[in-house]
mmCIF file of C-alpha atoms in Angstrom:
data_model
loop_
_atom_site.group_PDB
_atom_site.id
_atom_site.type_symbol
_atom_site.label_atom_id
_atom_site.label_comp_id
_atom_site.label_asym_id
_atom_site.label_seq_id
_atom_site.Cartn_x
_atom_site.Cartn_y
_atom_site.Cartn_z
ATOM 1 C CA UNK A 6 -12.497 74.620 60.847
ATOM 2 C CA UNK A 7 -11.470 78.059 62.077
ATOM 3 C CA UNK A 8 -12.266 79.170 65.612
ATOM 4 C CA UNK A 9 -14.742 82.072 65.380
ATOM 5 C CA UNK A 10 -14.366 85.224 67.417
ATOM 6 C CA UNK A 11 -16.987 87.550 68.868
ATOM 7 C CA UNK A 12 -17.200 91.019 67.360
ATOM 8 C CA UNK A 13 -20.016 93.518 67.862
ATOM 9 C CA UNK A 14 -22.132 90.730 69.394
ATOM 10 C CA UNK A 15 -21.656 88.653 66.253
ATOM 11 C CA UNK A 16 -19.329 85.753 65.528
ATOM 12 C CA UNK A 17 -16.623 86.962 63.184
ATOM 13 C CA UNK A 18 -16.175 84.380 60.420
ATOM 14 C CA UNK A 19 -12.468 83.684 59.862
ATOM 15 C CA UNK A 20 -10.713 81.095 57.736
ATOM 16 C CA UNK A 21 -9.859 80.129 54.166
ATOM 17 C CA UNK A 22 -12.186 78.426 51.710
ATOM 18 C CA UNK A 23 -11.202 76.977 48.341
ATOM 19 C CA UNK A 24 -13.820 77.744 45.695
ATOM 20 C CA UNK A 25 -14.038 76.291 42.188
ATOM 21 C CA UNK A 26 -14.902 79.488 40.323
ATOM 22 C CA UNK A 27 -17.558 79.106 37.611
ATOM 23 C CA UNK A 28 -17.366 80.525 34.102
ATOM 24 C CA UNK A 29 -18.647 84.064 33.618
ATOM 25 C CA UNK A 30 -18.332 85.479 37.134
ATOM 26 C CA UNK A 31 -15.658 87.937 38.190
ATOM 27 C CA UNK A 32 -13.467 86.991 41.133
ATOM 28 C CA UNK A 33 -15.038 89.776 43.184
ATOM 29 C CA UNK A 34 -18.532 88.454 42.428
ATOM 30 C CA UNK A 35 -17.467 85.073 43.798
ATOM 31 C CA UNK A 36 -16.103 86.736 46.949
ATOM 32 C CA UNK A 37 -19.390 88.613 47.420
ATOM 33 C CA UNK A 38 -21.361 85.373 47.037
ATOM 34 C CA UNK A 39 -19.183 83.587 49.613
ATOM 35 C CA UNK A 40 -19.583 86.483 52.060
ATOM 36 C CA UNK A 41 -23.358 86.227 51.642
ATOM 37 C CA UNK A 42 -23.355 82.453 52.182
ATOM 38 C CA UNK A 43 -21.542 82.814 55.523
ATOM 39 C CA UNK A 44 -23.671 85.719 56.701
ATOM 40 C CA UNK A 45 -26.426 85.291 59.293
ATOM 41 C CA UNK A 46 -27.986 87.261 62.167
ATOM 42 C CA UNK A 47 -25.237 85.743 64.344
ATOM 43 C CA UNK A 48 -22.296 85.821 61.923
ATOM 44 C CA UNK A 49 -20.231 88.687 60.535
ATOM 45 C CA UNK A 50 -18.630 87.847 57.171
ATOM 46 C CA UNK A 51 -18.049 91.384 55.851
ATOM 47 C CA UNK A 52 -14.279 91.117 55.659
ATOM 48 C CA UNK A 53 -13.170 88.881 52.785
ATOM 49 C CA UNK A 54 -10.893 88.794 49.769
ATOM 50 C CA UNK A 55 -9.342 86.457 47.215
ATOM 51 C CA UNK A 56 -5.677 85.590 46.678
ATOM 52 C CA UNK A 57 -5.359 86.411 42.983
ATOM 53 C CA UNK A 58 -7.804 87.460 40.263
ATOM 54 C CA UNK A 59 -9.187 85.072 37.676
ATOM 55 C CA UNK A 60 -10.680 86.433 34.439
ATOM 56 C CA UNK A 61 -14.469 86.055 34.071
ATOM 57 C CA UNK A 62 -13.849 83.487 31.318
ATOM 58 C CA UNK A 63 -11.574 81.451 33.593
ATOM 59 C CA UNK A 64 -12.686 78.690 35.929
ATOM 60 C CA UNK A 65 -10.948 76.837 38.718
ATOM 61 C CA UNK A 66 -9.265 77.435 42.020
ATOM 62 C CA UNK A 67 -9.986 80.697 43.839
ATOM 63 C CA UNK A 68 -8.846 80.681 47.486
ATOM 64 C CA UNK A 69 -10.944 83.128 49.507
ATOM 65 C CA UNK A 70 -9.882 84.497 52.882
ATOM 66 C CA UNK A 71 -12.445 85.535 55.473
ATOM 67 C CA UNK A 72 -11.969 87.654 58.591
ATOM 68 C CA UNK A 73 -8.580 87.330 60.281
ATOM 69 C CA UNK A 74 -7.284 85.128 57.458
ATOM 70 C CA UNK A 75 -7.193 88.184 55.166
ATOM 71 C CA UNK A 76 -4.097 89.360 57.080
ATOM 72 C CA UNK A 77 -2.129 86.524 55.517
ATOM 73 C CA UNK A 78 -3.615 86.387 51.996
ATOM 74 C CA UNK A 79 -0.499 87.936 50.422
ATOM 75 C CA UNK A 80 1.401 84.694 51.001
ATOM 76 C CA UNK A 81 -0.767 83.093 48.316
ATOM 77 C CA UNK A 82 -0.762 86.198 46.115
ATOM 78 C CA UNK A 83 2.994 85.662 45.851
ATOM 79 C CA UNK A 84 2.729 81.887 45.343
ATOM 80 C CA UNK A 85 3.303 80.025 42.068
ATOM 81 C CA UNK A 86 0.154 79.076 40.184
ATOM 82 C CA UNK A 87 -0.710 76.272 37.755
ATOM 83 C CA UNK A 88 -3.133 76.540 34.833
ATOM 84 C CA UNK A 89 -4.530 74.507 31.967
ATOM 85 C CA UNK A 90 -5.619 76.415 28.876
ATOM 86 C CA UNK A 91 -6.763 75.821 25.320
ATOM 87 C CA UNK A 92 -5.133 77.888 22.567
ATOM 88 C CA UNK A 93 -7.090 78.258 19.310
ATOM 89 C CA UNK A 94 -4.682 78.995 16.488
ATOM 90 C CA UNK A 95 -5.346 81.158 13.446
ATOM 91 C CA UNK A 96 -6.877 84.257 15.024
ATOM 92 C CA UNK A 97 -5.934 87.018 17.461
ATOM 93 C CA UNK A 98 -8.504 88.845 19.580
ATOM 94 C CA UNK A 99 -8.244 92.240 21.274
ATOM 95 C CA UNK A 100 -8.551 90.633 24.725
ATOM 96 C CA UNK A 101 -6.398 87.565 24.103
ATOM 97 C CA UNK A 102 -9.340 85.258 24.786
ATOM 98 C CA UNK A 103 -12.633 84.152 23.266
ATOM 99 C CA UNK A 104 -14.564 87.014 24.854
ATOM 100 C CA UNK A 105 -12.849 89.550 22.615
ATOM 101 C CA UNK A 106 -13.223 90.529 18.983
ATOM 102 C CA UNK A 107 -11.031 88.976 16.296
ATOM 103 C CA UNK A 108 -8.592 91.650 15.098
ATOM 104 C CA UNK A 109 -6.267 89.576 12.893
ATOM 105 C CA UNK A 110 -6.068 86.150 11.277
ATOM 106 C CA UNK A 111 -3.261 83.959 9.955
ATOM 107 C CA UNK A 112 -2.842 80.512 8.426
ATOM 108 C CA UNK A 113 -2.039 77.642 10.787
ATOM 109 C CA UNK A 114 1.120 75.651 10.045
ATOM 110 C CA UNK A 115 1.332 71.922 10.579
ATOM 111 C CA UNK A 116 2.928 70.751 13.816
ATOM 112 C CA UNK A 117 3.484 67.527 15.725
ATOM 113 C CA UNK A 118 4.262 66.430 19.300
ATOM 114 C CA UNK A 119 8.017 66.769 18.795
ATOM 115 C CA UNK A 120 7.682 70.326 17.516
ATOM 116 C CA UNK A 121 5.477 71.279 20.476
ATOM 117 C CA UNK A 122 7.887 69.737 22.963
ATOM 118 C CA UNK A 123 10.783 71.668 21.461
ATOM 119 C CA UNK A 124 8.721 74.860 21.445
ATOM 120 C CA UNK A 125 7.771 74.466 25.096
ATOM 121 C CA UNK A 126 11.431 74.365 26.108
ATOM 122 C CA UNK A 127 11.882 77.864 24.654
ATOM 123 C CA UNK A 128 9.448 79.290 27.221
ATOM 124 C CA UNK A 129 10.975 77.729 30.339
ATOM 125 C CA UNK A 130 12.682 79.866 32.967
ATOM 126 C CA UNK A 131 12.992 83.555 33.832
ATOM 127 C CA UNK A 132 11.787 86.051 31.232
ATOM 128 C CA UNK A 133 9.881 89.298 30.791
ATOM 129 C CA UNK A 134 6.275 89.701 29.738
ATOM 130 C CA UNK A 135 4.330 92.811 28.731
ATOM 131 C CA UNK A 136 0.918 92.867 30.478
ATOM 132 C CA UNK A 137 -2.138 92.977 28.193
ATOM 133 C CA UNK A 138 -4.246 96.097 27.802
ATOM 134 C CA UNK A 139 -7.290 94.151 28.962
ATOM 135 C CA UNK A 140 -6.102 93.768 32.561
ATOM 136 C CA UNK A 141 -6.860 95.306 35.956
ATOM 137 C CA UNK A 142 -3.394 96.853 36.287
ATOM 138 C CA UNK A 143 -3.556 100.600 36.830
ATOM 139 C CA UNK A 144 -1.941 103.504 35.007
ATOM 140 C CA UNK A 145 -2.362 106.963 36.549
ATOM 141 C CA UNK A 146 -5.098 105.605 38.820
ATOM 142 C CA UNK A 147 -7.106 104.103 35.961
ATOM 143 C CA UNK A 148 -7.367 100.407 35.069
ATOM 144 C CA UNK A 149 -5.808 99.380 31.772
ATOM 145 C CA UNK A 150 -8.993 97.757 30.505
ATOM 146 C CA UNK A 151 -10.744 101.126 30.863
ATOM 147 C CA UNK A 152 -8.204 102.644 28.480
ATOM 148 C CA UNK A 153 -8.593 99.647 26.162
ATOM 149 C CA UNK A 154 -12.371 100.009 26.012
ATOM 150 C CA UNK A 155 -11.890 103.653 25.077
ATOM 151 C CA UNK A 156 -9.567 102.638 22.252
ATOM 152 C CA UNK A 157 -6.455 104.020 23.965
ATOM 153 C CA UNK A 158 -3.259 101.997 23.926
ATOM 154 C CA UNK A 159 -0.981 102.663 26.920
ATOM 155 C CA UNK A 160 2.732 101.894 27.099
ATOM 156 C CA UNK A 161 3.267 99.060 29.594
ATOM 157 C CA UNK A 162 6.541 98.197 31.245
ATOM 158 C CA UNK A 163 7.611 94.530 30.924
ATOM 159 C CA UNK A 164 7.404 92.453 34.097
ATOM 160 C CA UNK A 165 9.746 89.749 35.331
ATOM 161 C CA UNK A 166 8.106 86.321 35.396
ATOM 162 C CA UNK A 167 9.271 82.711 35.692
ATOM 163 C CA UNK A 168 7.814 79.719 33.864
ATOM 164 C CA UNK A 169 8.526 76.787 36.196
ATOM 165 C CA UNK A 170 7.127 74.051 33.961
ATOM 166 C CA UNK A 171 5.219 73.950 30.681
ATOM 167 C CA UNK A 172 3.659 71.268 28.506
ATOM 168 C CA UNK A 173 2.041 71.671 25.083
ATOM 169 C CA UNK A 174 -0.279 68.983 23.707
ATOM 170 C CA UNK A 175 -2.015 68.990 20.324
ATOM 171 C CA UNK A 176 -5.794 68.614 20.602
ATOM 172 C CA UNK A 177 -6.303 68.768 16.825
ATOM 173 C CA UNK A 178 -4.760 70.576 13.844
ATOM 174 C CA UNK A 179 -5.637 74.032 15.222
ATOM 175 C CA UNK A 180 -5.942 73.658 19.008
ATOM 176 C CA UNK A 181 -3.211 73.228 21.613
ATOM 177 C CA UNK A 182 -3.601 72.424 25.280
ATOM 178 C CA UNK A 183 -1.234 74.410 27.485
ATOM 179 C CA UNK A 184 -0.402 73.229 31.011
ATOM 180 C CA UNK A 185 1.858 75.621 32.907
ATOM 181 C CA UNK A 186 3.169 76.429 36.375
ATOM 182 C CA UNK A 187 4.339 80.019 36.641
ATOM 183 C CA UNK A 188 5.261 82.804 39.039
ATOM 184 C CA UNK A 189 2.906 85.541 40.178
ATOM 185 C CA UNK A 190 2.101 88.215 37.622
ATOM 186 C CA UNK A 191 2.100 85.848 34.646
ATOM 187 C CA UNK A 192 -0.701 86.389 32.133
ATOM 188 C CA UNK A 193 -1.567 83.071 30.505
ATOM 189 C CA UNK A 194 -3.443 84.922 27.749
ATOM 190 C CA UNK A 195 -0.205 86.641 26.726
ATOM 191 C CA UNK A 196 1.704 83.362 27.003
ATOM 192 C CA UNK A 197 -0.841 81.748 24.678
ATOM 193 C CA UNK A 198 -0.396 84.533 22.134
ATOM 194 C CA UNK A 199 3.396 84.253 22.335
ATOM 195 C CA UNK A 200 3.268 80.481 21.809
ATOM 196 C CA UNK A 201 1.105 80.953 18.721
ATOM 197 C CA UNK A 202 3.535 83.549 17.335
ATOM 198 C CA UNK A 203 6.463 81.207 17.968
ATOM 199 C CA UNK A 204 4.608 78.627 15.849
ATOM 200 C CA UNK A 205 4.359 81.173 13.052
ATOM 201 C CA UNK A 206 0.689 82.044 13.463
ATOM 202 C CA UNK A 207 -1.733 83.887 15.749
ATOM 203 C CA UNK A 208 -3.860 82.547 18.594
ATOM 204 C CA UNK A 209 -6.041 83.232 21.605
ATOM 205 C CA UNK A 210 -7.374 81.302 24.584
ATOM 206 C CA UNK A 211 -10.769 79.628 24.390
ATOM 207 C CA UNK A 212 -10.565 78.072 27.867
ATOM 208 C CA UNK A 213 -8.552 78.717 31.026
ATOM 209 C CA UNK A 214 -8.667 76.791 34.294
ATOM 210 C CA UNK A 215 -6.541 77.349 37.393
ATOM 211 C CA UNK A 216 -5.446 74.048 38.895
ATOM 212 C CA UNK A 217 -3.244 75.079 41.811
ATOM 213 C CA UNK A 218 -2.182 78.054 43.955
ATOM 214 C CA UNK A 219 0.845 77.320 46.131
ATOM 215 C CA UNK A 220 -0.064 74.065 47.877
ATOM 216 C CA UNK A 221 -3.829 74.533 47.335
ATOM 217 C CA UNK A 222 -5.363 72.314 44.638
ATOM 218 C CA UNK A 223 -8.619 72.653 42.730
ATOM 219 C CA UNK A 224 -9.456 69.011 43.575
ATOM 220 C CA UNK A 225 -10.088 70.206 47.140
ATOM 221 C CA UNK A 226 -12.278 73.144 46.136
ATOM 222 C CA UNK A 227 -16.058 73.392 46.400
ATOM 223 C CA UNK A 228 -18.372 74.887 43.793
ATOM 224 C CA UNK A 229 -20.577 77.841 44.701
ATOM 225 C CA UNK A 230 -23.715 75.797 44.022
ATOM 226 C CA UNK A 231 -22.530 72.984 46.297
ATOM 227 C CA UNK A 232 -21.681 75.484 49.048
ATOM 228 C CA UNK A 233 -25.092 77.094 48.704
ATOM 229 C CA UNK A 234 -26.820 73.707 49.001
ATOM 230 C CA UNK A 235 -25.216 73.080 52.405
ATOM 231 C CA UNK A 236 -26.939 74.188 55.627
ATOM 232 C CA UNK A 237 -25.132 77.121 57.247
ATOM 233 C CA UNK A 238 -23.565 74.965 59.981
ATOM 234 C CA UNK A 239 -22.070 72.601 57.393
ATOM 235 C CA UNK A 240 -20.636 75.489 55.362
ATOM 236 C CA UNK A 241 -18.278 76.161 58.243
ATOM 237 C CA UNK A 242 -16.814 72.675 57.861
ATOM 238 C CA UNK A 243 -15.451 73.867 54.491
ATOM 239 C CA UNK A 244 -13.319 76.528 56.181
ATOM 240 C CA UNK A 245 -9.613 75.898 56.530
ATOM 241 C CA UNK A 246 -7.697 77.468 59.458
ATOM 242 C CA UNK A 247 -6.842 81.155 59.608
ATOM 243 C CA UNK A 248 -3.186 80.407 58.887
ATOM 244 C CA UNK A 249 -3.826 78.104 55.911
ATOM 245 C CA UNK A 250 -2.214 80.572 53.479
ATOM 246 C CA UNK A 251 1.049 80.671 55.412
ATOM 247 C CA UNK A 252 3.659 78.210 54.212
ATOM 248 C CA UNK A 253 6.118 78.778 57.065
ATOM 249 C CA UNK A 254 7.048 75.594 58.951
ATOM 250 C CA UNK A 255 8.976 77.180 61.841
ATOM 251 C CA UNK A 256 7.030 77.974 65.002
ATOM 252 C CA UNK A 257 7.481 78.976 68.628
ATOM 253 C CA UNK A 258 5.199 78.464 71.631
ATOM 254 C CA UNK A 259 4.821 81.483 73.924
ATOM 255 C CA UNK A 260 3.861 81.510 77.591
ATOM 256 C CA UNK A 261 0.653 83.214 78.736
ATOM 257 C CA UNK A 262 2.674 86.230 79.878
ATOM 258 C CA UNK A 263 4.509 86.425 76.558
ATOM 259 C CA UNK A 264 1.201 86.238 74.696
ATOM 260 C CA UNK A 265 -0.090 89.246 76.619
ATOM 261 C CA UNK A 266 3.070 91.201 75.885
ATOM 262 C CA UNK A 267 3.145 90.531 72.143
ATOM 263 C CA UNK A 268 -0.514 91.516 71.893
ATOM 264 C CA UNK A 269 0.524 94.861 73.370
ATOM 265 C CA UNK A 270 3.124 95.141 70.628
ATOM 266 C CA UNK A 271 6.096 94.540 72.923
ATOM 267 C CA UNK A 272 9.318 92.883 71.812
ATOM 268 C CA UNK A 273 10.511 89.795 73.651
ATOM 269 C CA UNK A 274 13.845 88.210 74.413
ATOM 270 C CA UNK A 275 13.337 84.554 73.500
ATOM 271 C CA UNK A 276 16.968 83.406 73.471
ATOM 272 C CA UNK A 277 16.164 80.523 75.818
ATOM 273 C CA UNK A 278 13.428 79.317 73.415
ATOM 274 C CA UNK A 279 15.620 79.248 70.304
ATOM 275 C CA UNK A 280 16.085 75.532 69.696
ATOM 276 C CA UNK A 281 18.835 74.208 67.444
ATOM 277 C CA UNK A 282 16.180 73.566 64.791
ATOM 278 C CA UNK A 283 14.932 77.162 64.953
ATOM 279 C CA UNK A 284 18.440 78.579 64.797
ATOM 280 C CA UNK A 285 19.199 76.452 61.736
ATOM 281 C CA UNK A 286 15.965 77.639 60.081
ATOM 282 C CA UNK A 287 16.744 81.304 60.759
ATOM 283 C CA UNK A 288 20.319 80.963 59.481
ATOM 284 C CA UNK A 289 19.185 79.188 56.318
ATOM 285 C CA UNK A 290 16.599 81.884 55.520
ATOM 286 C CA UNK A 291 19.106 84.669 56.120
ATOM 287 C CA UNK A 292 21.557 83.035 53.720
ATOM 288 C CA UNK A 293 18.882 82.505 51.062
ATOM 289 C CA UNK A 294 17.754 86.114 51.339
ATOM 290 C CA UNK A 295 21.319 87.404 51.093
ATOM 291 C CA UNK A 296 22.100 85.094 48.168
ATOM 292 C CA UNK A 297 19.142 86.358 46.134
ATOM 293 C CA UNK A 298 20.418 89.926 46.499
ATOM 294 C CA UNK A 299 23.885 89.207 45.140
ATOM 295 C CA UNK A 300 23.268 87.110 42.052
ATOM 296 C CA UNK A 301 25.054 89.673 39.879
ATOM 297 C CA UNK A 302 27.407 91.077 42.532
ATOM 298 C CA UNK A 303 31.202 91.078 42.324
ATOM 299 C CA UNK A 304 33.258 88.561 44.282
ATOM 300 C CA UNK A 305 34.262 91.235 46.789
ATOM 301 C CA UNK A 306 30.663 92.211 47.324
ATOM 302 C CA UNK A 307 29.668 88.581 47.760
ATOM 303 C CA UNK A 308 32.174 88.201 50.567
ATOM 304 C CA UNK A 309 30.682 91.237 52.281
ATOM 305 C CA UNK A 310 27.172 89.910 51.952
ATOM 306 C CA UNK A 311 28.272 86.463 53.140
ATOM 307 C CA UNK A 312 29.558 88.049 56.340
ATOM 308 C CA UNK A 313 26.341 90.007 56.688
ATOM 309 C CA UNK A 314 24.240 86.889 56.066
ATOM 310 C CA UNK A 315 24.969 85.543 59.547
ATOM 311 C CA UNK A 316 24.272 88.860 61.329
ATOM 312 C CA UNK A 317 22.499 88.072 64.585
ATOM 313 C CA UNK A 318 19.972 90.895 64.257
ATOM 314 C CA UNK A 319 18.466 89.928 60.867
ATOM 315 C CA UNK A 320 14.801 88.935 61.516
ATOM 316 C CA UNK A 321 13.021 85.929 59.990
ATOM 317 C CA UNK A 322 9.266 85.284 60.091
ATOM 318 C CA UNK A 323 7.954 82.367 62.188
ATOM 319 C CA UNK A 324 4.569 81.200 63.462
ATOM 320 C CA UNK A 325 3.600 82.016 67.045
ATOM 321 C CA UNK A 326 1.433 79.652 69.125
ATOM 322 C CA UNK A 327 0.022 79.836 72.636
ATOM 323 C CA UNK A 328 0.397 77.055 75.207
ATOM 324 C CA UNK A 329 -2.840 75.458 73.973
ATOM 325 C CA UNK A 330 -1.390 75.199 70.475
ATOM 326 C CA UNK A 331 -3.613 77.909 69.013
ATOM 327 C CA UNK A 332 -2.191 80.096 66.249
ATOM 328 C CA UNK A 333 -1.497 83.649 67.436
ATOM 329 C CA UNK A 334 0.014 85.149 64.305
ATOM 330 C CA UNK A 335 3.457 85.848 62.930
ATOM 331 C CA UNK A 336 6.555 87.207 64.598
ATOM 332 C CA UNK A 337 9.995 88.144 63.296
ATOM 333 C CA UNK A 338 12.810 86.537 65.290
ATOM 334 C CA UNK A 339 16.580 86.931 64.949
ATOM 335 C CA UNK A 340 19.536 84.830 66.056
ATOM 336 C CA UNK A 341 20.193 87.224 68.940
ATOM 337 C CA UNK A 342 16.871 86.122 70.444
ATOM 338 C CA UNK A 343 14.858 89.262 69.768
ATOM 339 C CA UNK A 344 11.236 88.582 68.790
ATOM 340 C CA UNK A 345 9.119 91.331 67.248
ATOM 341 C CA UNK A 346 5.346 90.707 66.873
ATOM 342 C CA UNK A 347 4.382 91.202 63.238
ATOM 343 C CA UNK A 348 0.817 90.167 62.375
ATOM 344 C CA UNK A 349 -1.370 88.907 65.189
ATOM 345 C CA UNK A 350 -4.966 87.726 65.046
ATOM 346 C CA UNK A 351 -7.838 88.642 67.332
ATOM 347 C CA UNK A 352 -9.902 85.946 68.997
#
């Protein structure tokens, strides 16, 4: 349970809650409901947000950040996500799912488990995907689905995505179950359409459920109805800590004086607090960051980057704790011992 903080004579609700989103509600409607369920004359729950939109038709895991936890929600926005979907073959809809209108039909070829396994392998790895018109992405300040509803088709740039794992299972002669783990920005509706086309037909999703976001799993989520049935005091037991979205293992404990200084935005010299373990962690992250920037570089350039990779002034994010073990926020520390406060919470 997160430690609440006083604000404007009210306790500011802070933490992360995993909600099993029901069918039919938008992600923002779920956030609004959660805010309401944590609100009271003594509690302020105005600040809240989710870590990645689910379509109204979709169900499953929706992590919601409240209060100070919203500062770290982007760590889950960037996380890989896992889904299970049902693809109905033989018809394409304008939205890519069952909520749209059928715009084209095609015959469904016969297929077996071996064919589906071979097909799945074609979709593994890095690739590009064109976002659907029925999406919340914006073009010239207007959401794409607004253009789509007006009958306007907008040119969309392809986006880089990665399919980490994929499994296709036949449910019957015209339905396939898709289980996939993918990078951020992947539209499962588009993936379903592409799989159908690769089979030589058309298709759309009739069901979509998110199973996992980063290390969060839907098995640990609570439904809105179950949350509503709990007394207010017990709802707080469902809150995970403020830093639950952060998957950074490295941490440093600061003295009381150092805590005061970082809260004033001051940099610190923490050379004496850089353990061998911390130094190894910083060096490893610097190398990984440098390596990702030179995948297509020349050998000469790689040598230059390799020398730069161990530069003592390159900062790496770590957790900051006080002497009582409470989470303070994030700081960026370099091998030369310079610590810059980055995102700190208020208690």
